[in-house]
Structures are given as C-alpha cells and as structure tokens.
Amino acid sequence: MRISVIGCGYLGAVHAAAMASIGHEVVGIDVDAAKIEALSRGEAPFFEPGLDEILRSGVESEQLRFTTDASAAAGATVHFIAVGTPQTKDGDAADLTYVMAAVRALIPHLSPGDIVAGKSTVPVGTAEELAELIAPTGAVLVWNPEFLREGWAVKDTLDPDRLVVGVPATADGERAAELLKEVYHPALAKGTPYIVTNYATAELVKVAANAFLATKISFINAMAEIAEVTGADVTKLADAIGHDARIGRRFLGAGIGFGGGCLPKDIRAFAARAEQLGRGESVAFLREVDAINLRRRDRAVQLVVDALGGNVFGKRVTVLGAAFKPHSDDVRDSPALDAAVRLKGLVADVTVTDPEAIHNAQRVHPQLTYVHDRDEAMRDADALLVVTEWDEYRRELDPGHATGLVKGRVVIDGRNCLDPVSWRAAGWSYYGMGRP
Ligand code: UDX
C-alpha cells in the first residue's frame, strides 16, 4: 500500500521505516531539510537500535523515500500524522501547532477515500476537530495512537502489544478500520489485539496508558521517600509487591524518576485538558505524580551533597549518564542532565559522560564538561553519580577497577542499578535511592 508519514522525528522516522520493512511503499515528509537528507542516505538522525538497518534497506530497495515536499503525499492511501506535540512554553497544555500545520499542509494533496491516521499524542477532542477540517476533501480521519518506547521503537512498531484505532461511527469509519488492518497485516497475523473504538477513546487510551505508567513510577518513588525515613529497602519492597500478578514488577524501578519526551509532558497536558473539561479533580493526582517525580531529582542532588560532607563546592563529581534512559540518546527532560546542571549550580566541578547522548546534551547544556570515555570521565572524581542505567555502568563497571581511577570512593546510585554489596566490599560508600 502507498503510505505517507508526515513528521520524521522519533515517532515518524521509525514508523516510516517499519512500514517500508513490511512491504509498503512509503514516503516520509518533514520540514527539516537536514533530517530529510540524513534519512535519505539511510541514516537515523538519532540513536535507535535497529533503525539504521531498516532505514538503509528501505532506501536501497526504493520502498522508502524522504522529502520536504508535502505534495509527495498525493497518491498515498494512508497518511500518518506523526509530528510532535510538545508542552506549550507558557503552560502545561500540549502545543498543537505542528499537528495543525501538518494537516493543513496535507489537505491540498488529499483525495476522496484517503485515510488520515493521527499518531501524535493529542488532547482528547483534537481528532473531532481535525475530522471537520479535512471533511471537505472527502478523506476520512482515524486516530491510531502509538505506544512505542524509545530504545525499543522498531520492535514496538512492528510487534506492538495492541493496535488501537479510533474511527467515526459511519460506513467510512468501518471501511477505514478494515483498511488499516491491511496496513498492519503482519502484526495482526501474529495475533496482536486490534481495538476499534471512537475518537475520544483512542485519544484517551494513549494518555491514560502514559498516566498509569507515570503513576506507577511515582508510587514506588513515594515508597522510596517513606523507606528513607524508616530504614526500609524500596527495591526489596518492589520485588515483594511485584510478585502479586495484579501489581507486577515492571515500572516499579525507584530512583531519580521519569523523564523524556513523553511521560512528563503527557501527564501535564492530560491534567490541563481535564481542567478545561471541568474534570480537573479526576486527574488531580497527576499533579502529585509530577511533584513526587521532581522531588526525586532534588533528593539525588541532596544525596551527593550529604555524601560529600554537606558542600560540593569545587568537588569533582562525575555524572554517569545524560540520556533520560538507556538505549536512547534523548535528553529531553532528562533527570540525569537535570541533576548535573543542579550540581554545577552548586559550583561542583561536574563531568558528564554517556555512551550515546553527549552530542545532544552538549547542545542543550554547553556549560557542562563532557567526556566520552567512561574511565577518563571518572578520573580523580570525589564522587560518582549514576543516573542512567546503561550496561556500561550497571553491569560492566567493576568497583575494584573504579577504585583505581577516582580520588574518593563515594557512589550515589540514582537508579538503584548497582549492587551495594560489591561496592561496599570494595571500600566504597554507597548511597541508593530509598534503600539503606
Ligand atoms: C513512554 C511509554 O513507555 C511509551 O509507551 C510511550 O509511547 C512513550 O512514553 P519512553 O518515554 O520511551 O516511553 O520511556 P519509558 O521506557 O516509558 O521510560 C520513561 C521514563 O521512566 C524514563 O526516564 C525511565 O528511566 C523512567 N522509569 C521507567 C523509571 O524511573 N522507573 C521505572 O521503573 C521505569
């Protein structure tokens, strides 16, 4: 099937390449010429495991091409909208500028019977508005939210947990739901659940899922706060409650909390939208979820200060990690970088290292010192702060080896990803988040 994908960021580039890899003829469209050039060479403009391979094979086989020209969408049967919906500069709501611009750019190239499939995360009610906007073209709007995780984006796109499609309650809507089944045929053949619903439900599924995940993380971080004043160990607590199948152990990783381009802004946008709808109290807890999350960043910084005797002035702190999570070079709202910046604000001598994210971190925070080589970064450190649980730090960093590099054997484990026993056995002062 001929497909266009408008917006070639984390979501759109992966979606375009994944659709080409299952045999569709895909054109990816973006206003950013540099991004389009890189993608046209088969190079991912960001780090995403497995993406380069499918990009390259798509471009080489000519199943996949990229352009800045919106008219290239003409002739495609399905047009995916995959542009970003960042937080507005002056509030918590989602900024729909890019979604509106993408749809407006697409409208002149739509034909009757085309399907416009929204994938961007939008406030509930947006699809209804967009459907009216495109109605004169005779195209049909569906809402098809994306649940991909960075670092697993290719797998999550090709082999999702579920597919959700919001359609209008018309014959066109039914036809559109059937047509999207053809798009996703390989995943459906593997038994992926296919949920057809109305626009509002489809839009809400996405924000509800992210709100639930954020709540789960903040729940365990709230328990970490209690553990800190009682001597309990939040990691053991998480193991114990996680054995209850109704609760489950995943997303109960206590530490410096969540960041990235989705969870933080999505819960704020959801709360803002609920307030607009007169239902602010229904999700008022999301404000608390956000507050707990941000407190963990303060706590991580405080642990470093306390561990260094109450003052970090001039102390050498090596921050291990800049990305908001491992297997990603994304530093948007990264707790790791936030901690580094705060320590720098306390006039610590901060060095940041990360296997993939230094380039992006440097662009946002050029005032920090970055060192690519992990061991070089740790040299003569008074304290190590681990804030992104890359294998390079979690599994491959031997405390005995680290001892030979640093000045002070102090490690603050902002992700509870190190083994306290082996670090302490090597003579280190180990501080976790919510564990004795
Ligand atoms: C998230 C959702 O998981 C995904 O379904 C949605 O489409 C987009 O938002 P992503 O932002 O890629 O995906 O990251 P995710 O793996 O969910 O992690 C989010 C943040 O939570 C990271 O900063 C991570 O370090 C943190 N986290 C995750 C915890 O602090 N503890 C945990 O137990 C799990």
Coordinates of C-alpha atoms and ligand atoms in Angstrom, one line a residue:
M1 CA 0.0 0.0 0.0
R2 CA 1.2 3.6 -0.6
I3 CA 1.7 5.4 2.6
S4 CA 2.8 8.9 3.6
V5 CA 4.2 9.8 7.0
I6 CA 4.1 13.4 8.0
G7 CA 6.8 14.2 10.6
C8 CA 10.0 12.2 10.7
G9 CA 11.1 12.5 14.3
Y10 CA 11.4 9.7 16.8
L11 CA 7.9 8.5 16.0
G12 CA 7.6 9.2 12.3
A13 CA 11.0 8.1 11.1
V14 CA 10.6 4.7 12.9
H15 CA 7.0 4.3 11.6
A16 CA 8.0 5.1 8.0
A17 CA 10.9 2.7 8.0
A18 CA 8.9 0.0 9.8
M19 CA 6.1 0.3 7.3
A20 CA 8.5 0.0 4.4
S21 CA 10.1 -3.0 6.0
I22 CA 6.8 -4.9 5.8
G23 CA 6.4 -4.1 2.1
H24 CA 4.6 -0.8 1.9
E25 CA 5.7 2.0 -0.4
V26 CA 6.4 4.8 2.0
V27 CA 7.2 8.5 1.7
G28 CA 8.3 10.3 4.8
I29 CA 7.8 14.1 4.8
D30 CA 9.3 16.7 7.2
V31 CA 10.1 20.4 7.1
D32 CA 13.6 19.8 8.5
A33 CA 15.9 19.6 5.4
A34 CA 18.9 18.3 7.4
K35 CA 16.8 15.5 8.9
I36 CA 15.4 14.5 5.5
E37 CA 18.9 14.5 4.0
A38 CA 20.2 12.1 6.7
L39 CA 17.2 9.8 6.4
S40 CA 17.5 9.8 2.6
R41 CA 21.0 8.4 3.0
G42 CA 19.6 5.7 5.2
E43 CA 21.0 7.3 8.4
A44 CA 18.9 7.7 11.5
P45 CA 19.2 11.3 12.9
F46 CA 19.0 9.9 16.4
F47 CA 20.1 6.7 18.2
E48 CA 17.6 3.9 18.0
P49 CA 18.7 0.3 17.9
G50 CA 17.7 -1.5 14.7
L51 CA 16.6 1.7 12.9
D52 CA 19.6 2.2 10.7
E53 CA 19.2 -1.3 9.3
I54 CA 15.6 -1.0 8.2
L55 CA 16.2 2.6 7.0
R56 CA 19.0 1.6 4.8
S57 CA 17.3 -1.5 3.3
G58 CA 14.1 0.6 2.7
V59 CA 16.0 3.4 1.0
E60 CA 18.1 0.9 -1.0
S61 CA 15.1 -1.0 -2.2
E62 CA 13.3 2.3 -3.0
Q63 CA 10.4 1.2 -0.9
L64 CA 11.2 4.2 1.3
R65 CA 12.0 7.8 0.4
F66 CA 12.1 11.1 2.2
T67 CA 11.3 14.6 1.1
T68 CA 10.5 18.1 2.4
D69 CA 7.8 18.4 -0.3
A70 CA 4.3 17.9 1.1
S71 CA 2.9 17.2 -2.4
A72 CA 4.7 13.8 -2.3
A73 CA 1.9 12.7 -0.1
A74 CA -0.5 12.8 -3.1
G75 CA -1.5 9.3 -4.3
A76 CA -0.9 7.6 -0.9
T77 CA -3.9 5.7 0.5
V78 CA -3.0 6.3 4.2
H79 CA -1.3 9.4 5.6
F80 CA 0.1 9.1 9.1
I81 CA 0.4 12.3 11.1
A82 CA 3.5 11.7 13.4
V83 CA 4.6 15.2 14.4
G84 CA 5.4 16.3 17.9
T85 CA 3.1 17.8 20.5
P86 CA 5.5 19.4 23.0
Q87 CA 4.5 21.2 26.1
T88 CA 3.5 24.8 25.5
K89 CA 6.1 27.4 26.6
D90 CA 3.7 29.2 28.9
G91 CA 1.7 26.4 30.4
D92 CA 1.1 22.7 30.8
A93 CA -1.1 22.1 27.7
A94 CA 0.1 20.3 24.6
D95 CA 1.2 22.6 21.7
L96 CA -0.8 21.5 18.7
T97 CA 0.9 23.9 16.3
Y98 CA 2.8 21.1 14.4
V99 CA -0.3 18.9 14.2
M100 CA -2.3 21.7 12.7
A101 CA 0.5 22.7 10.3
A102 CA 0.9 19.1 9.2
V103 CA -2.8 18.6 8.5
R104 CA -3.0 21.9 6.7
A105 CA 0.0 21.1 4.5
L106 CA -1.6 17.7 3.7
I107 CA -5.1 18.9 2.8
P108 CA -4.3 20.1 -0.7
H109 CA -2.9 16.7 -1.6
L110 CA -5.7 14.5 -0.2
S111 CA -8.2 12.6 -2.4
P112 CA -11.7 11.3 -1.5
G113 CA -11.4 8.0 0.3
D114 CA -7.9 8.6 1.6
I115 CA -7.3 7.9 5.2
V116 CA -5.5 10.4 7.5
A117 CA -4.3 8.4 10.6
G118 CA -3.3 10.5 13.6
K119 CA -0.5 9.0 15.6
S120 CA 0.7 12.0 17.6
T121 CA -0.3 12.2 21.3
V122 CA -3.1 14.9 21.4
P123 CA -5.6 16.2 24.0
V124 CA -8.9 14.4 23.8
G125 CA -11.2 16.2 21.4
T126 CA -8.5 17.0 18.8
A127 CA -9.5 14.3 16.4
E128 CA -13.0 15.5 16.2
E129 CA -11.7 19.0 15.2
L130 CA -9.3 17.6 12.6
A131 CA -12.0 15.4 11.1
E132 CA -14.1 18.6 10.4
L133 CA -11.0 20.3 8.9
I134 CA -10.4 17.5 6.4
A135 CA -14.0 16.6 5.7
P136 CA -14.2 18.8 2.6
T137 CA -11.5 16.7 0.9
G138 CA -13.5 13.5 1.2
A139 CA -10.7 11.9 3.2
V140 CA -11.5 10.0 6.5
L141 CA -9.7 10.7 9.7
V142 CA -8.9 7.9 12.1
W143 CA -6.9 8.1 15.4
N144 CA -4.2 5.4 15.8
P145 CA -2.1 6.2 18.8
E146 CA 1.5 4.9 19.1
F147 CA 2.8 3.3 22.2
L148 CA 6.5 2.9 21.2
R149 CA 9.2 3.2 23.8
E150 CA 12.5 4.8 22.8
G151 CA 15.2 2.2 22.6
W152 CA 12.6 -0.4 21.6
A153 CA 10.8 1.6 18.9
V154 CA 11.4 -0.7 16.0
K155 CA 10.2 -3.7 17.9
D156 CA 7.3 -1.9 19.4
T157 CA 6.1 -0.6 16.0
L158 CA 6.4 -4.0 14.2
D159 CA 5.2 -6.1 17.1
P160 CA 3.0 -3.9 19.3
D161 CA 1.2 -5.0 22.4
R162 CA -2.0 -3.8 20.8
L163 CA -3.3 -1.7 17.9
V164 CA -5.9 0.9 18.7
V165 CA -8.0 2.7 16.0
G166 CA -10.5 5.5 16.7
V167 CA -13.0 5.9 13.9
P168 CA -16.2 7.8 13.2
A169 CA -19.4 5.9 13.6
T170 CA -20.1 5.8 9.8
A171 CA -19.6 3.4 7.0
D172 CA -16.5 5.3 6.1
G173 CA -15.2 4.7 9.6
E174 CA -15.8 1.0 9.3
R175 CA -14.1 0.9 5.9
A176 CA -11.1 2.8 7.3
A177 CA -10.8 0.4 10.2
E178 CA -10.7 -2.5 7.7
L179 CA -8.1 -0.7 5.5
L180 CA -5.8 -0.1 8.5
K181 CA -5.9 -3.8 9.1
E182 CA -4.2 -4.2 5.7
V183 CA -1.5 -1.8 6.8
Y184 CA -0.8 -3.7 9.9
H185 CA -1.3 -7.2 8.4
P186 CA 1.9 -8.8 9.7
A187 CA 1.3 -7.8 13.3
L188 CA -2.4 -8.8 13.2
A189 CA -1.4 -12.2 11.7
K190 CA 0.7 -12.8 14.9
G191 CA -2.4 -12.2 17.0
T192 CA -1.9 -8.6 18.0
P193 CA -5.2 -7.4 19.6
Y194 CA -7.0 -4.8 17.3
I195 CA -9.2 -2.4 19.2
V196 CA -11.7 -0.4 17.2
T197 CA -13.3 2.5 19.1
N198 CA -14.4 6.1 18.8
Y199 CA -12.0 9.1 18.6
A200 CA -12.2 10.1 22.2
T201 CA -11.4 6.6 23.5
A202 CA -8.5 6.2 21.1
E203 CA -7.0 9.6 22.1
L204 CA -7.5 8.8 25.8
V205 CA -6.0 5.3 25.6
K206 CA -2.7 6.9 24.9
V207 CA -2.7 9.5 27.7
A208 CA -4.3 7.0 30.1
A209 CA -1.5 4.5 29.4
N210 CA 1.2 7.1 30.0
A211 CA -0.6 8.5 33.1
F212 CA -0.7 4.9 34.5
L213 CA 3.0 4.3 33.9
A214 CA 4.0 7.6 35.4
T215 CA 1.8 6.9 38.4
K216 CA 3.3 3.5 38.9
I217 CA 6.8 5.0 38.9
S218 CA 5.9 7.9 41.2
F219 CA 4.1 5.4 43.5
I220 CA 7.3 3.4 44.1
N221 CA 9.2 6.7 44.4
A222 CA 6.8 7.8 47.1
M223 CA 7.5 4.5 48.8
A224 CA 11.2 5.3 48.5
E225 CA 10.6 8.5 50.4
I226 CA 9.0 6.6 53.2
A227 CA 11.7 4.0 53.1
E228 CA 14.3 6.8 53.5
V229 CA 12.9 7.7 56.9
T230 CA 12.2 4.2 58.1
G231 CA 15.3 2.2 57.0
A232 CA 13.2 0.1 54.6
D233 CA 14.6 -1.0 51.2
V234 CA 12.4 0.1 48.4
T235 CA 14.0 -2.4 45.9
K236 CA 13.0 -5.3 48.1
L237 CA 9.6 -3.8 48.7
A238 CA 9.1 -3.5 44.9
D239 CA 10.2 -7.2 44.4
A240 CA 7.8 -8.3 47.1
I241 CA 4.7 -6.3 45.9
G242 CA 5.7 -7.0 42.3
H243 CA 5.2 -10.8 42.9
D244 CA 1.5 -10.0 43.1
A245 CA 0.4 -10.6 39.5
R246 CA -2.2 -7.8 39.9
I247 CA 0.6 -5.4 40.6
G248 CA 3.6 -6.7 38.6
R249 CA 7.2 -5.7 39.0
R250 CA 7.7 -3.7 35.8
F251 CA 7.8 0.1 36.1
L252 CA 8.5 -0.2 39.9
G253 CA 12.0 0.9 39.5
A254 CA 12.6 3.6 42.2
G255 CA 15.3 6.1 41.6
I256 CA 15.7 9.6 40.1
G257 CA 12.4 9.2 38.3
F258 CA 11.0 9.6 34.8
G259 CA 11.9 12.0 32.1
G260 CA 11.9 12.0 28.3
G261 CA 9.8 13.5 25.6
C262 CA 6.5 11.7 26.7
L263 CA 5.6 10.9 30.3
P264 CA 6.3 14.3 31.9
K265 CA 4.6 16.4 29.2
D266 CA 1.8 14.0 28.7
I267 CA 0.7 13.9 32.3
R268 CA 0.8 17.7 32.4
A269 CA -1.2 18.0 29.2
F270 CA -3.7 15.5 30.5
A271 CA -4.2 17.4 33.7
A272 CA -4.6 20.6 31.8
R273 CA -7.1 19.1 29.4
A274 CA -9.1 17.6 32.2
E275 CA -9.2 21.0 33.9
Q276 CA -10.5 22.6 30.6
L277 CA -13.2 19.9 30.5
G278 CA -14.3 20.7 34.1
R279 CA -12.9 17.4 35.4
G280 CA -9.7 18.6 36.9
E281 CA -10.3 16.8 40.1
S282 CA -10.5 13.4 38.3
V283 CA -6.8 13.5 37.5
A284 CA -5.6 16.0 40.1
F285 CA -3.4 13.1 41.4
L286 CA -1.3 13.5 38.3
R287 CA -0.1 16.9 39.7
E288 CA 1.1 14.9 42.7
V289 CA 2.7 12.2 40.5
D290 CA 4.6 15.0 38.8
A291 CA 5.6 16.6 42.1
I292 CA 6.9 13.3 43.5
N293 CA 8.9 12.7 40.4
L294 CA 10.5 16.1 40.5
R295 CA 11.3 15.7 44.2
R296 CA 13.5 12.7 43.4
R297 CA 15.8 14.9 41.4
D298 CA 16.2 17.1 44.5
R299 CA 16.8 14.0 46.5
A300 CA 19.6 12.7 44.2
V301 CA 21.4 16.0 44.3
Q302 CA 21.0 16.2 48.1
L303 CA 22.5 12.7 48.5
V304 CA 25.6 13.9 46.6
V305 CA 25.8 17.0 48.8
D306 CA 25.4 14.9 52.0
A307 CA 27.8 12.2 50.8
L308 CA 30.5 14.9 50.3
G309 CA 30.1 16.3 53.7
G310 CA 27.4 19.0 53.1
N311 CA 29.1 21.0 50.4
V312 CA 30.0 20.2 46.8
F313 CA 31.9 23.5 46.1
G314 CA 34.9 22.6 44.0
K315 CA 34.3 18.9 44.4
R316 CA 34.7 16.7 41.4
V317 CA 31.5 14.9 40.6
T318 CA 31.3 12.5 37.7
V319 CA 27.7 12.1 36.4
L320 CA 27.4 8.7 34.7
G321 CA 24.5 9.2 32.2
A322 CA 22.9 12.1 30.4
A323 CA 20.1 10.3 28.4
F324 CA 16.7 10.1 30.1
K325 CA 17.0 6.3 30.0
P326 CA 19.4 3.7 28.5
H327 CA 19.3 2.7 24.8
S328 CA 18.5 6.3 23.9
D329 CA 20.4 9.5 23.1
D330 CA 17.3 11.6 24.0
V331 CA 18.0 14.2 26.7
R332 CA 14.6 15.8 26.7
D333 CA 13.6 16.5 30.3
S334 CA 16.3 14.1 31.4
P335 CA 16.6 13.6 35.2
A336 CA 20.3 12.8 34.6
L337 CA 21.1 16.1 33.0
D338 CA 18.9 18.0 35.4
A339 CA 20.9 16.6 38.3
A340 CA 24.2 17.5 36.6
V341 CA 23.0 21.1 36.0
R342 CA 21.9 21.5 39.6
L343 CA 25.3 20.2 40.9
K344 CA 27.0 22.6 38.6
G345 CA 24.8 25.3 40.0
L346 CA 26.2 24.4 43.5
V347 CA 29.6 25.0 42.0
A348 CA 30.7 21.4 41.9
D349 CA 33.3 20.5 39.3
V350 CA 30.9 18.4 37.2
T351 CA 31.9 16.0 34.4
V352 CA 29.2 14.2 32.4
T353 CA 29.6 11.0 30.4
D354 CA 27.2 8.9 28.4
P355 CA 27.7 6.3 25.7
E356 CA 25.2 8.0 23.2
A357 CA 23.8 11.2 24.4
I358 CA 26.7 13.6 24.8
H359 CA 26.1 15.2 21.4
N360 CA 22.5 16.1 22.3
A361 CA 23.4 17.1 25.9
Q362 CA 26.1 19.4 24.7
R363 CA 23.6 21.3 22.6
V364 CA 21.2 21.9 25.5
H365 CA 23.8 22.4 28.2
P366 CA 27.0 23.6 26.7
Q367 CA 28.2 24.9 30.1
L368 CA 28.8 21.3 31.4
T369 CA 32.0 19.4 30.8
Y370 CA 31.6 16.2 28.8
V371 CA 34.0 13.3 28.5
H372 CA 33.2 10.5 26.1
D373 CA 35.4 7.8 27.7
R374 CA 33.9 6.5 30.9
D375 CA 37.1 5.8 32.7
E376 CA 38.6 9.2 31.7
A377 CA 35.4 10.9 33.0
M378 CA 35.8 9.2 36.4
R379 CA 39.5 10.1 36.8
D380 CA 40.1 11.9 40.2
A381 CA 36.4 12.1 41.0
D382 CA 35.4 12.8 44.6
A383 CA 32.0 11.1 43.9
L384 CA 30.2 9.2 41.1
L385 CA 26.5 9.8 40.5
V386 CA 24.9 7.1 38.3
V387 CA 21.8 8.4 36.7
T388 CA 21.2 6.4 33.5
E389 CA 21.4 2.7 33.9
W390 CA 23.4 1.9 30.8
D391 CA 25.1 -1.6 30.9
E392 CA 28.4 0.3 30.8
Y393 CA 27.7 1.4 34.4
R394 CA 25.3 -1.1 35.7
R395 CA 27.0 -4.4 34.7
E396 CA 30.4 -3.5 33.3
L397 CA 31.7 -1.1 35.9
D398 CA 33.7 -3.1 38.4
P399 CA 34.1 -1.3 41.7
G400 CA 37.7 -2.5 42.0
H401 CA 38.5 -1.0 38.6
A402 CA 36.8 2.2 39.5
T403 CA 38.8 2.5 42.7
G404 CA 42.0 2.8 40.7
L405 CA 40.6 5.9 38.9
V406 CA 38.9 8.0 41.5
K407 CA 40.0 10.2 44.3
G408 CA 37.1 9.4 46.7
R409 CA 35.3 6.2 46.9
V410 CA 31.7 7.6 47.0
V411 CA 29.0 6.4 44.7
I412 CA 25.4 7.7 44.5
D413 CA 23.2 5.2 42.7
G414 CA 20.4 7.3 41.3
R415 CA 18.8 4.3 39.5
N416 CA 19.3 1.7 42.2
C417 CA 21.1 -0.3 39.5
L418 CA 24.3 -1.2 41.2
D419 CA 25.0 -4.0 43.7
P420 CA 25.5 -2.3 47.1
V421 CA 27.2 -5.4 48.5
S422 CA 30.1 -5.5 45.9
W423 CA 30.6 -1.7 46.0
R424 CA 30.8 -1.6 49.8
A425 CA 33.0 -4.7 49.8
A426 CA 35.4 -2.7 47.6
G427 CA 35.5 0.0 50.2
W428 CA 33.1 2.4 48.6
S429 CA 30.5 4.5 50.4
Y430 CA 27.3 3.5 48.5
Y431 CA 24.1 5.6 48.6
G432 CA 20.9 4.3 46.9
M433 CA 17.5 6.0 46.5
G434 CA 15.2 4.6 49.1
R435 CA 17.5 1.8 50.3
P436 CA 19.7 1.7 53.3
Ligands
UDX1 C1 7.0 6.1 27.2 C2 6.0 4.9 27.2 O1 6.5 3.8 27.9 C3 5.6 4.6 25.8 O2 4.6 3.6 25.8 C4 5.0 5.9 25.2 O3 4.7 5.6 23.8 C5 6.0 7.0 25.2 O4 6.4 7.2 26.6 P1 9.6 6.3 26.8 O5 9.4 7.8 27.0 O6 10.4 5.9 25.6 O7 8.1 5.6 26.6 O8 10.3 5.7 28.1 P2 9.9 4.6 29.2 O9 10.6 3.4 29.0 O10 8.5 4.5 29.4 O11 10.6 5.4 30.4 C6 10.2 6.7 30.8 C7 11.0 7.2 32.0 O12 10.6 6.5 33.2 C8 12.5 7.0 31.8 O13 13.1 8.2 32.3 C9 12.8 5.9 32.8 O14 14.1 5.9 33.3 C10 11.8 6.0 33.8 N1 11.5 4.8 34.6 C11 10.9 3.7 33.9 C12 11.7 4.8 36.0 O15 12.1 5.7 36.6 N2 11.3 3.6 36.6 C13 10.8 2.5 36.0 O16 10.5 1.5 36.7 C14 10.6 2.6 34.6

